[in-house]
Short mmCIF file of C-alpha atoms in Angstrom, two decimals:
data_model
loop_
_atom_site.label_atom_id
_atom_site.label_comp_id
_atom_site.label_asym_id
_atom_site.label_seq_id
_atom_site.Cartn_x
_atom_site.Cartn_y
_atom_site.Cartn_z
CA MET A 1 58.97 15.66 -46.77
CA SER A 2 56.54 13.38 -48.45
CA ALA A 3 57.42 10.62 -45.98
CA GLN A 4 56.56 12.89 -43.05
CA ASN A 5 53.13 13.67 -44.45
CA THR A 6 52.26 10.05 -44.94
CA SER A 7 53.58 8.75 -41.65
CA GLY A 8 50.82 7.87 -39.19
CA LEU A 9 50.72 7.16 -35.49
CA THR A 10 52.74 4.13 -34.43
CA LEU A 11 51.32 1.53 -32.07
CA LEU A 12 53.85 2.56 -29.45
CA GLU A 13 52.71 6.19 -29.57
CA LEU A 14 49.07 5.15 -29.34
CA LEU A 15 49.80 2.90 -26.34
CA LEU A 16 51.70 5.72 -24.69
CA VAL A 17 48.78 8.11 -25.09
CA LEU A 18 46.31 5.51 -23.86
CA SER A 19 48.43 4.66 -20.81
CA ILE A 20 48.81 8.35 -19.86
CA THR A 21 45.04 8.81 -20.20
CA SER A 22 44.41 5.69 -18.06
CA VAL A 23 46.77 6.89 -15.33
CA LEU A 24 45.07 10.28 -15.27
CA LEU A 25 41.64 8.65 -15.05
CA LEU A 26 42.79 6.30 -12.29
CA LEU A 27 44.17 9.24 -10.33
CA GLY A 28 40.95 11.22 -10.81
CA ALA A 29 38.50 8.41 -10.01
CA PRO A 30 38.84 8.50 -6.18
CA THR A 31 38.42 12.27 -6.20
CA TYR A 32 35.27 11.88 -8.26
CA GLN A 33 33.95 9.24 -5.86
CA THR A 34 34.72 11.46 -2.87
CA LEU A 35 32.97 14.37 -4.55
CA GLN A 36 29.95 12.22 -5.32
CA ALA A 37 29.79 10.95 -1.71
CA GLU A 38 30.09 14.49 -0.34
CA LEU A 39 27.34 15.75 -2.65
CA GLN A 40 25.08 12.91 -1.52
CA LEU A 41 25.91 13.66 2.11
CA ARG A 42 25.07 17.32 1.72
CA ALA A 43 21.84 16.48 -0.09
CA ALA A 44 20.80 13.93 2.57
CA ILE A 45 21.41 16.24 5.52
CA GLN A 46 19.81 19.24 3.81
CA VAL A 47 16.69 17.28 2.89
CA SER A 48 16.53 16.01 6.50
CA TYR A 49 16.98 19.59 7.78
CA PHE A 50 14.07 20.81 5.65
CA ALA A 51 11.98 17.80 6.75
CA LEU A 52 12.45 18.87 10.38
CA GLN A 53 11.66 22.49 9.49
CA GLN A 54 8.51 21.29 7.76
CA ALA A 55 7.54 19.31 10.85
CA ARG A 56 8.05 22.45 12.95
CA SER A 57 6.05 24.67 10.56
CA ASN A 58 3.27 22.09 10.27
CA ALA A 59 3.03 21.78 14.05
CA ILE A 60 2.54 25.55 14.35
CA SER A 61 0.23 26.03 11.35
CA GLN A 62 -1.93 22.95 11.98
CA GLY A 63 -1.88 23.27 15.76
CA GLN A 64 -1.11 19.58 16.25
CA ASN A 65 1.86 17.53 17.36
CA ILE A 66 4.09 16.34 14.54
CA THR A 67 6.33 13.34 15.13
CA VAL A 68 9.60 12.74 13.29
CA ALA A 69 10.55 9.05 13.46
CA PHE A 70 14.16 7.98 12.83
CA GLN A 71 15.66 4.62 11.99
CA ASP A 72 19.43 4.12 11.90
CA GLY A 73 21.48 1.22 10.56
CA GLY A 74 21.94 -0.06 7.03
CA ASP A 75 18.48 0.93 5.94
CA TRP A 76 18.27 4.30 7.62
CA CYS A 77 15.33 6.64 7.14
CA LEU A 78 13.29 9.36 8.79
CA GLY A 79 9.64 10.16 8.38
CA LEU A 80 7.10 12.80 9.42
CA SER A 81 3.78 11.84 10.93
CA ASP A 82 0.73 13.69 12.23
CA ALA A 83 -0.57 10.49 13.85
CA GLY A 84 2.12 9.74 16.44
CA VAL A 85 4.96 7.24 16.15
CA CYS A 86 5.42 5.69 12.71
CA GLN A 87 7.77 3.31 10.89
CA CYS A 88 9.60 5.21 8.18
CA SER A 89 10.91 1.98 6.63
CA GLN A 90 7.36 0.95 5.79
CA PHE A 91 5.63 2.30 2.73
CA LYS A 92 3.12 5.09 3.44
CA ASN A 93 3.40 4.65 7.20
CA CYS A 94 4.70 8.16 7.96
CA THR A 95 2.25 10.68 6.53
CA LEU A 96 1.15 14.29 6.89
CA ALA A 97 -2.50 14.75 5.90
CA GLY A 98 -2.33 11.41 4.10
CA VAL A 99 0.76 12.29 2.06
CA GLU A 100 3.95 10.33 2.71
CA HIS A 101 6.93 12.36 3.97
CA THR A 102 10.10 10.30 4.28
CA VAL A 103 13.83 10.59 3.62
CA ARG A 104 15.41 7.23 2.84
CA ARG A 105 18.88 5.79 2.28
CA LEU A 106 17.64 4.48 -1.05
CA ASP A 107 18.11 7.98 -2.51
CA TYR A 108 21.53 8.48 -0.86
CA PRO A 109 23.27 5.06 -1.02
CA LEU A 110 26.73 6.44 -0.12
CA VAL A 111 25.46 8.04 3.11
CA SER A 112 25.02 6.37 6.49
CA LEU A 113 23.14 7.54 9.58
CA GLU A 114 24.83 6.90 12.91
CA ASN A 115 24.96 8.09 16.53
CA LEU A 116 21.23 8.63 16.65
CA LYS A 117 20.36 10.39 19.90
CA PHE A 118 16.62 10.82 19.94
CA GLY A 119 15.74 8.74 22.98
CA LYS A 120 14.71 5.10 23.17
CA GLU A 121 11.84 5.53 20.75
CA LYS A 122 14.05 7.38 18.26
CA ILE A 123 11.51 10.14 17.72
CA ALA A 124 11.33 13.93 17.91
CA VAL A 125 7.99 15.59 18.57
CA PHE A 126 7.20 19.21 17.73
CA ASP A 127 4.33 20.35 19.92
CA GLY A 128 1.27 21.84 18.31
CA ILE A 129 1.16 24.87 20.61
CA ARG A 130 4.54 26.52 20.18
CA GLY A 131 6.35 24.29 17.67
CA VAL A 132 9.04 23.47 20.21
CA ALA A 133 10.52 20.02 20.74
CA ALA A 134 10.58 20.10 24.56
CA GLY A 135 11.96 16.82 25.86
CA HIS A 136 12.75 15.65 22.35
CA GLY A 137 15.96 17.45 21.51
CA GLY A 138 18.67 15.26 20.04
CA SER A 139 21.11 14.76 17.22
CA ALA A 140 22.08 12.41 14.41
CA VAL A 141 25.30 12.05 12.44
CA PHE A 142 25.24 11.67 8.67
CA ALA A 143 28.46 10.22 7.28
CA ALA A 144 29.98 9.55 3.87
CA GLY A 145 33.63 8.54 3.69
CA ASN A 146 35.62 10.67 6.10
CA THR A 147 33.09 13.49 6.17
CA LYS A 148 30.65 13.52 9.05
CA LEU A 149 27.93 16.11 9.57
CA ARG A 150 25.70 16.40 12.61
CA LEU A 151 22.05 17.45 12.54
CA ILE A 152 21.03 18.94 15.87
CA LEU A 153 17.54 19.66 17.17
CA SER A 154 17.30 21.74 20.34
CA HIS A 155 14.47 21.48 22.85
CA PHE A 156 13.21 24.83 21.54
CA GLY A 157 12.91 23.53 17.99
CA ARG A 158 16.07 25.14 16.63
CA ILE A 159 17.63 23.00 13.91
CA ARG A 160 21.35 23.21 13.09
CA ILE A 161 23.89 21.44 10.93
CA CYS A 162 27.58 21.33 11.81
CA ALA A 163 30.69 19.37 10.83
CA LEU A 164 32.14 16.86 13.31
CA THR A 165 35.90 17.27 13.08
CA THR A 166 36.68 20.38 11.08
CA ASP A 167 34.90 22.85 8.77
CA ARG A 168 33.61 20.58 5.97
CA ALA A 169 31.15 20.64 3.08
CA GLY A 170 30.26 24.27 3.73
CA TYR A 171 29.47 23.75 7.43
CA HIS A 172 31.31 25.02 10.47
CA LYS A 173 32.85 22.72 13.06
CA CYS A 174 30.42 21.74 15.85
CA MET B 1 51.81 3.18 -54.88
CA LEU B 2 48.63 5.18 -54.37
CA THR B 3 47.14 2.38 -52.24
CA GLN B 4 50.29 2.24 -50.16
CA ARG B 5 50.19 6.03 -49.50
CA LEU B 6 46.55 5.91 -48.41
CA MET B 7 47.26 3.12 -45.95
CA GLN B 8 50.12 5.05 -44.48
CA GLN B 9 48.02 8.17 -43.91
CA GLY B 10 46.78 8.76 -40.37
CA ALA B 11 46.86 11.31 -37.57
CA SER B 12 50.28 12.54 -36.63
CA LEU B 13 51.27 12.91 -32.99
CA VAL B 14 50.89 16.70 -33.25
CA GLU B 15 47.37 16.29 -34.62
CA LEU B 16 46.56 13.87 -31.83
CA MET B 17 47.93 16.29 -29.21
CA ILE B 18 45.86 19.12 -30.67
CA SER B 19 42.71 17.03 -30.61
CA MET B 20 43.45 15.97 -27.02
CA LEU B 21 44.01 19.61 -26.09
CA LEU B 22 40.66 20.53 -27.62
CA GLY B 23 39.06 17.65 -25.73
CA ALA B 24 40.68 18.77 -22.48
CA ILE B 25 39.42 22.33 -23.03
CA SER B 26 35.89 21.01 -23.62
CA ILE B 27 36.03 18.83 -20.49
CA THR B 28 37.38 21.74 -18.44
CA ALA B 29 34.58 23.99 -19.71
CA LEU B 30 32.03 21.34 -18.83
CA GLY B 31 33.66 20.83 -15.43
CA THR B 32 33.53 24.56 -14.76
CA LEU B 33 29.85 24.57 -15.65
CA VAL B 34 29.17 21.67 -13.27
CA ALA B 35 31.18 23.35 -10.50
CA HIS B 36 29.25 26.56 -11.09
CA GLY B 37 26.01 24.57 -10.86
CA ILE B 38 27.09 22.98 -7.57
CA GLY B 39 28.10 26.38 -6.20
CA LEU B 40 24.80 27.91 -7.25
CA ASN B 41 22.94 25.00 -5.68
CA SER B 42 24.82 25.51 -2.40
CA GLN B 43 23.96 29.21 -2.49
CA LEU B 44 20.29 28.49 -3.12
CA ILE B 45 20.20 25.91 -0.31
CA ALA B 46 21.83 28.45 2.04
CA ILE B 47 19.16 31.01 1.07
CA PHE B 48 16.37 28.46 1.57
CA ARG B 49 17.78 27.57 4.99
CA PHE B 50 17.98 31.23 5.88
CA ASP B 51 14.38 31.82 4.73
CA ALA B 52 13.11 28.69 6.48
CA GLU B 53 14.76 29.72 9.74
CA VAL B 54 13.43 33.29 9.61
CA ASP B 55 9.91 32.09 8.72
CA ALA B 56 9.87 29.39 11.39
CA VAL B 57 11.00 31.71 14.18
CA MET B 58 8.55 34.43 13.10
CA ALA B 59 5.67 31.91 13.00
CA MET B 60 6.63 30.70 16.46
CA VAL B 61 6.72 34.22 17.93
CA MET B 62 3.48 35.33 16.27
CA THR B 63 1.40 32.31 17.32
CA ASP B 64 2.73 32.60 20.85
CA LEU B 65 1.92 36.32 21.09
CA ARG B 66 -1.62 35.72 19.85
CA ARG B 67 -2.30 33.57 22.93
CA ALA B 68 -0.98 36.14 25.45
CA GLY B 69 -3.23 36.29 28.48
CA TYR B 70 -5.16 33.08 27.83
CA ARG B 71 -6.40 31.14 30.84
CA GLN B 72 -8.54 28.06 30.91
CA LEU B 73 -11.69 28.40 33.01
CA SER B 74 -13.37 25.32 34.33
CA VAL B 75 -17.14 25.93 34.47
CA TYR B 76 -17.53 23.07 36.91
CA GLU B 77 -15.02 24.01 39.56
CA PRO B 78 -14.24 27.70 39.21
CA ASN B 79 -13.09 28.30 42.77
CA THR B 80 -11.28 25.13 43.66
CA ARG B 81 -8.16 25.43 41.53
CA GLY B 82 -6.86 28.76 42.59
CA ILE B 83 -8.30 30.67 39.67
CA ASP B 84 -8.38 34.39 40.25
CA GLN B 85 -11.35 35.54 38.22
CA GLY B 86 -10.23 39.16 38.52
CA GLN B 87 -7.13 38.38 36.47
CA VAL B 88 -8.75 36.24 33.82
CA MET B 89 -8.00 37.37 30.26
CA VAL B 90 -5.38 39.95 31.08
CA PRO B 91 -2.59 39.72 28.51
CA ASP B 92 -0.14 41.72 30.66
CA ILE B 93 2.28 42.29 27.81
CA THR B 94 5.43 44.15 28.82
CA LEU B 95 7.96 45.68 26.45
CA SER B 96 11.54 46.47 27.43
CA SER B 97 15.04 45.44 26.32
CA TYR B 98 18.23 43.73 27.43
CA SER B 99 20.87 46.27 28.53
CA SER B 100 22.44 47.74 25.37
CA GLU B 101 20.04 46.19 22.83
CA LEU B 102 17.45 48.14 20.83
CA ALA B 103 14.53 49.72 22.69
CA ASN B 104 11.42 47.52 22.86
CA SER B 105 13.35 44.49 21.67
CA CYS B 106 12.15 42.32 24.54
CA ILE B 107 8.57 41.21 25.11
CA SER B 108 7.24 39.28 28.08
CA PHE B 109 3.78 37.83 28.55
CA ALA B 110 2.06 34.77 29.97
CA TYR B 111 -0.65 32.28 29.10
CA ASP B 112 -2.06 29.06 30.47
CA ARG B 113 -0.38 26.67 28.08
CA ASN B 114 -1.40 23.46 29.84
CA LYS B 115 -4.96 24.71 30.47
CA ASN B 116 -4.94 24.05 34.21
CA GLY B 117 -6.46 27.42 35.07
CA ARG B 118 -3.23 28.77 36.57
CA LEU B 119 -0.11 30.44 35.30
CA ASP B 120 2.53 27.92 36.36
CA SER B 121 5.89 29.19 37.42
CA ASP B 122 7.59 25.87 38.19
CA PHE B 123 8.06 23.08 35.64
CA GLY B 124 6.69 24.12 32.25
CA ASN B 125 6.90 27.78 33.19
CA GLU B 126 4.14 29.77 31.54
CA TYR B 127 5.74 33.20 31.88
CA LEU B 128 7.06 33.53 28.36
CA GLY B 129 8.91 36.02 26.21
CA TYR B 130 11.26 36.76 23.34
CA ARG B 131 14.11 39.20 23.00
CA LEU B 132 17.01 40.33 20.87
CA HIS B 133 20.46 39.58 22.28
CA ASN B 134 23.83 39.26 20.54
CA ASN B 135 22.22 39.21 17.07
CA SER B 136 20.07 36.24 18.03
CA ILE B 137 16.46 35.84 19.10
CA GLU B 138 16.23 34.38 22.56
CA ILE B 139 13.34 32.70 24.34
CA ARG B 140 12.56 33.39 27.98
CA MET B 141 13.54 30.67 30.44
CA SER B 142 12.02 30.08 33.89
CA GLY B 143 10.26 33.45 33.87
CA LEU B 144 13.55 35.41 33.93
CA ALA B 145 13.40 39.20 33.52
CA CYS B 146 14.33 40.92 30.23
CA SER B 147 17.44 42.28 31.92
CA ALA B 148 18.60 38.85 33.07
CA PRO B 149 21.14 36.69 31.25
CA LYS B 150 20.67 33.00 30.37
CA TRP B 151 17.73 33.15 28.03
CA GLN B 152 18.01 30.47 25.34
CA ASP B 153 18.67 31.41 21.71
CA ILE B 154 16.28 29.99 19.13
CA THR B 155 18.06 31.20 16.00
CA ASP B 156 21.33 29.76 14.78
CA PRO B 157 24.02 32.48 14.97
CA LYS B 158 26.02 30.59 12.32
CA THR B 159 23.16 30.81 9.81
CA LEU B 160 21.62 34.20 10.44
CA SER B 161 22.34 37.41 12.26
CA ILE B 162 19.32 39.24 13.67
CA GLU B 163 19.96 42.95 13.18
CA THR B 164 16.61 44.27 14.36
CA LEU B 165 13.81 42.88 16.48
CA THR B 166 11.29 45.33 17.83
CA PHE B 167 7.82 44.98 19.28
CA THR B 168 5.12 47.66 19.15
CA LYS B 169 1.95 47.51 21.20
CA GLN B 170 -1.23 49.29 20.12
CA ARG B 171 -4.15 49.56 22.51
CA SER B 172 -7.54 50.54 21.19
CA ALA B 173 -10.67 50.88 23.30
CA SER B 174 -13.79 48.90 22.59
CA SER B 175 -16.37 49.50 25.37
CA ALA B 176 -14.77 48.70 28.74
CA LEU B 177 -12.04 46.56 27.22
CA PHE B 178 -8.99 47.34 25.15
CA SER B 179 -8.04 45.27 22.19
CA ILE B 180 -4.30 44.87 21.64
CA LYS B 181 -2.42 44.74 18.41
CA LEU B 182 1.21 43.70 18.45
CA THR B 183 3.53 44.49 15.59
CA VAL B 184 6.82 42.65 15.26
CA HIS B 185 9.57 44.00 13.05
CA LEU B 186 12.43 41.68 12.22
CA GLN B 187 15.49 42.19 10.08
CA ALA B 188 17.94 39.35 9.54
CA ASN B 189 21.12 38.93 7.50
CA SER B 190 22.53 35.69 6.14
CA ILE B 191 25.94 34.81 7.59
CA ALA B 192 27.10 32.75 4.61
CA TYR B 193 25.98 35.41 2.10
CA PRO B 194 26.04 38.79 3.87
CA GLY B 195 24.36 40.50 0.90
CA ILE B 196 21.20 38.53 1.53
CA SER B 197 18.84 39.90 4.12
CA ARG B 198 15.15 39.84 4.95
CA GLN B 199 12.86 42.31 6.62
CA LEU B 200 9.54 41.18 8.01
CA THR B 201 6.83 43.21 9.69
CA ARG B 202 3.86 41.25 11.02
CA THR B 203 0.94 42.37 13.09
CA VAL B 204 -1.18 40.14 15.28
CA LEU B 205 -4.38 40.85 17.16
CA VAL B 206 -4.07 39.39 20.65
CA LYS B 207 -7.13 37.26 21.26
CA ASN B 208 -7.56 38.37 24.86
CA HIS B 209 -8.47 41.95 25.63
CA GLU B 210 -7.10 44.12 28.38
CA ARG B 211 -9.26 45.83 30.94
#
């Protein structure tokens, strides 16, 4: 009885516990990474959605054309401008009333922007009369891992988000 | 002997398992909290999207209605561009509805958007309107009648369901002209969270008076 009380953990038992813990962590790590990527994807597309809504609201309230400039590739970004076409990759180049309005990959490193369909100039313009984007409708795909979400702007200024292949990340299939 | 006993003392496997169980419970509790936070965040974002969409569409309708009847007049060449002075500043706002939809849920009007002194009916049609159809707000295309199909929806049916959209027109006399007030009543429900809905009633004074 006394021997039982004084016996401690053997090295073998400790190694066993550590190896089980490691296996569990290794199994959980990819899931965590996927979750993190999906959260970043949702954040990136939602922030972009609200940026477009802001452009639309600003166009109506200020009565002037608001341009949304996109840039795809490794250093993707989008920016809002009340002074025509701008370069969102440049610091303080896309501004509304002097205040910079951009969404950049820097804040969402696991997310990529692809299939940009906003014409040659890669811009969307909300007109200052009705807040519509006549002639500037288009779409862009935000991707992280296997999840791809599409941001769609109609010619009438309606902004939608949908999932590319199947219902994902809280969005319906396109 | 005492020294030997102390060195032998340590956590038993059972004690270790208990501590691991307690740790697992703590991690699960923390995980649940994080998951709850993510869920709450999603819900808030859905509500913000819903609000943003309702506000944007209402702002679009109201600013458009305010301009009803506007026509640009050139003081230099009043008779050379087909301007009918007799029809200048006539809002001509008509209320009706699409087949089985609510009464007065369709409004049609016109204004000279491109300021060329005419109401264009070809490219960039200036005969405009909004209506309720299939729980969406639709925008008039190519000057189509309220009873015609193929208007374009401007609200996302997967984000919000428009339950009510009605227009009320008030005409009040001021000398030989009538000023027009338009009231828009809108009720929308969130699709993702059916318990969330918004009701808006806005009134706008049309800048152009009727004769």
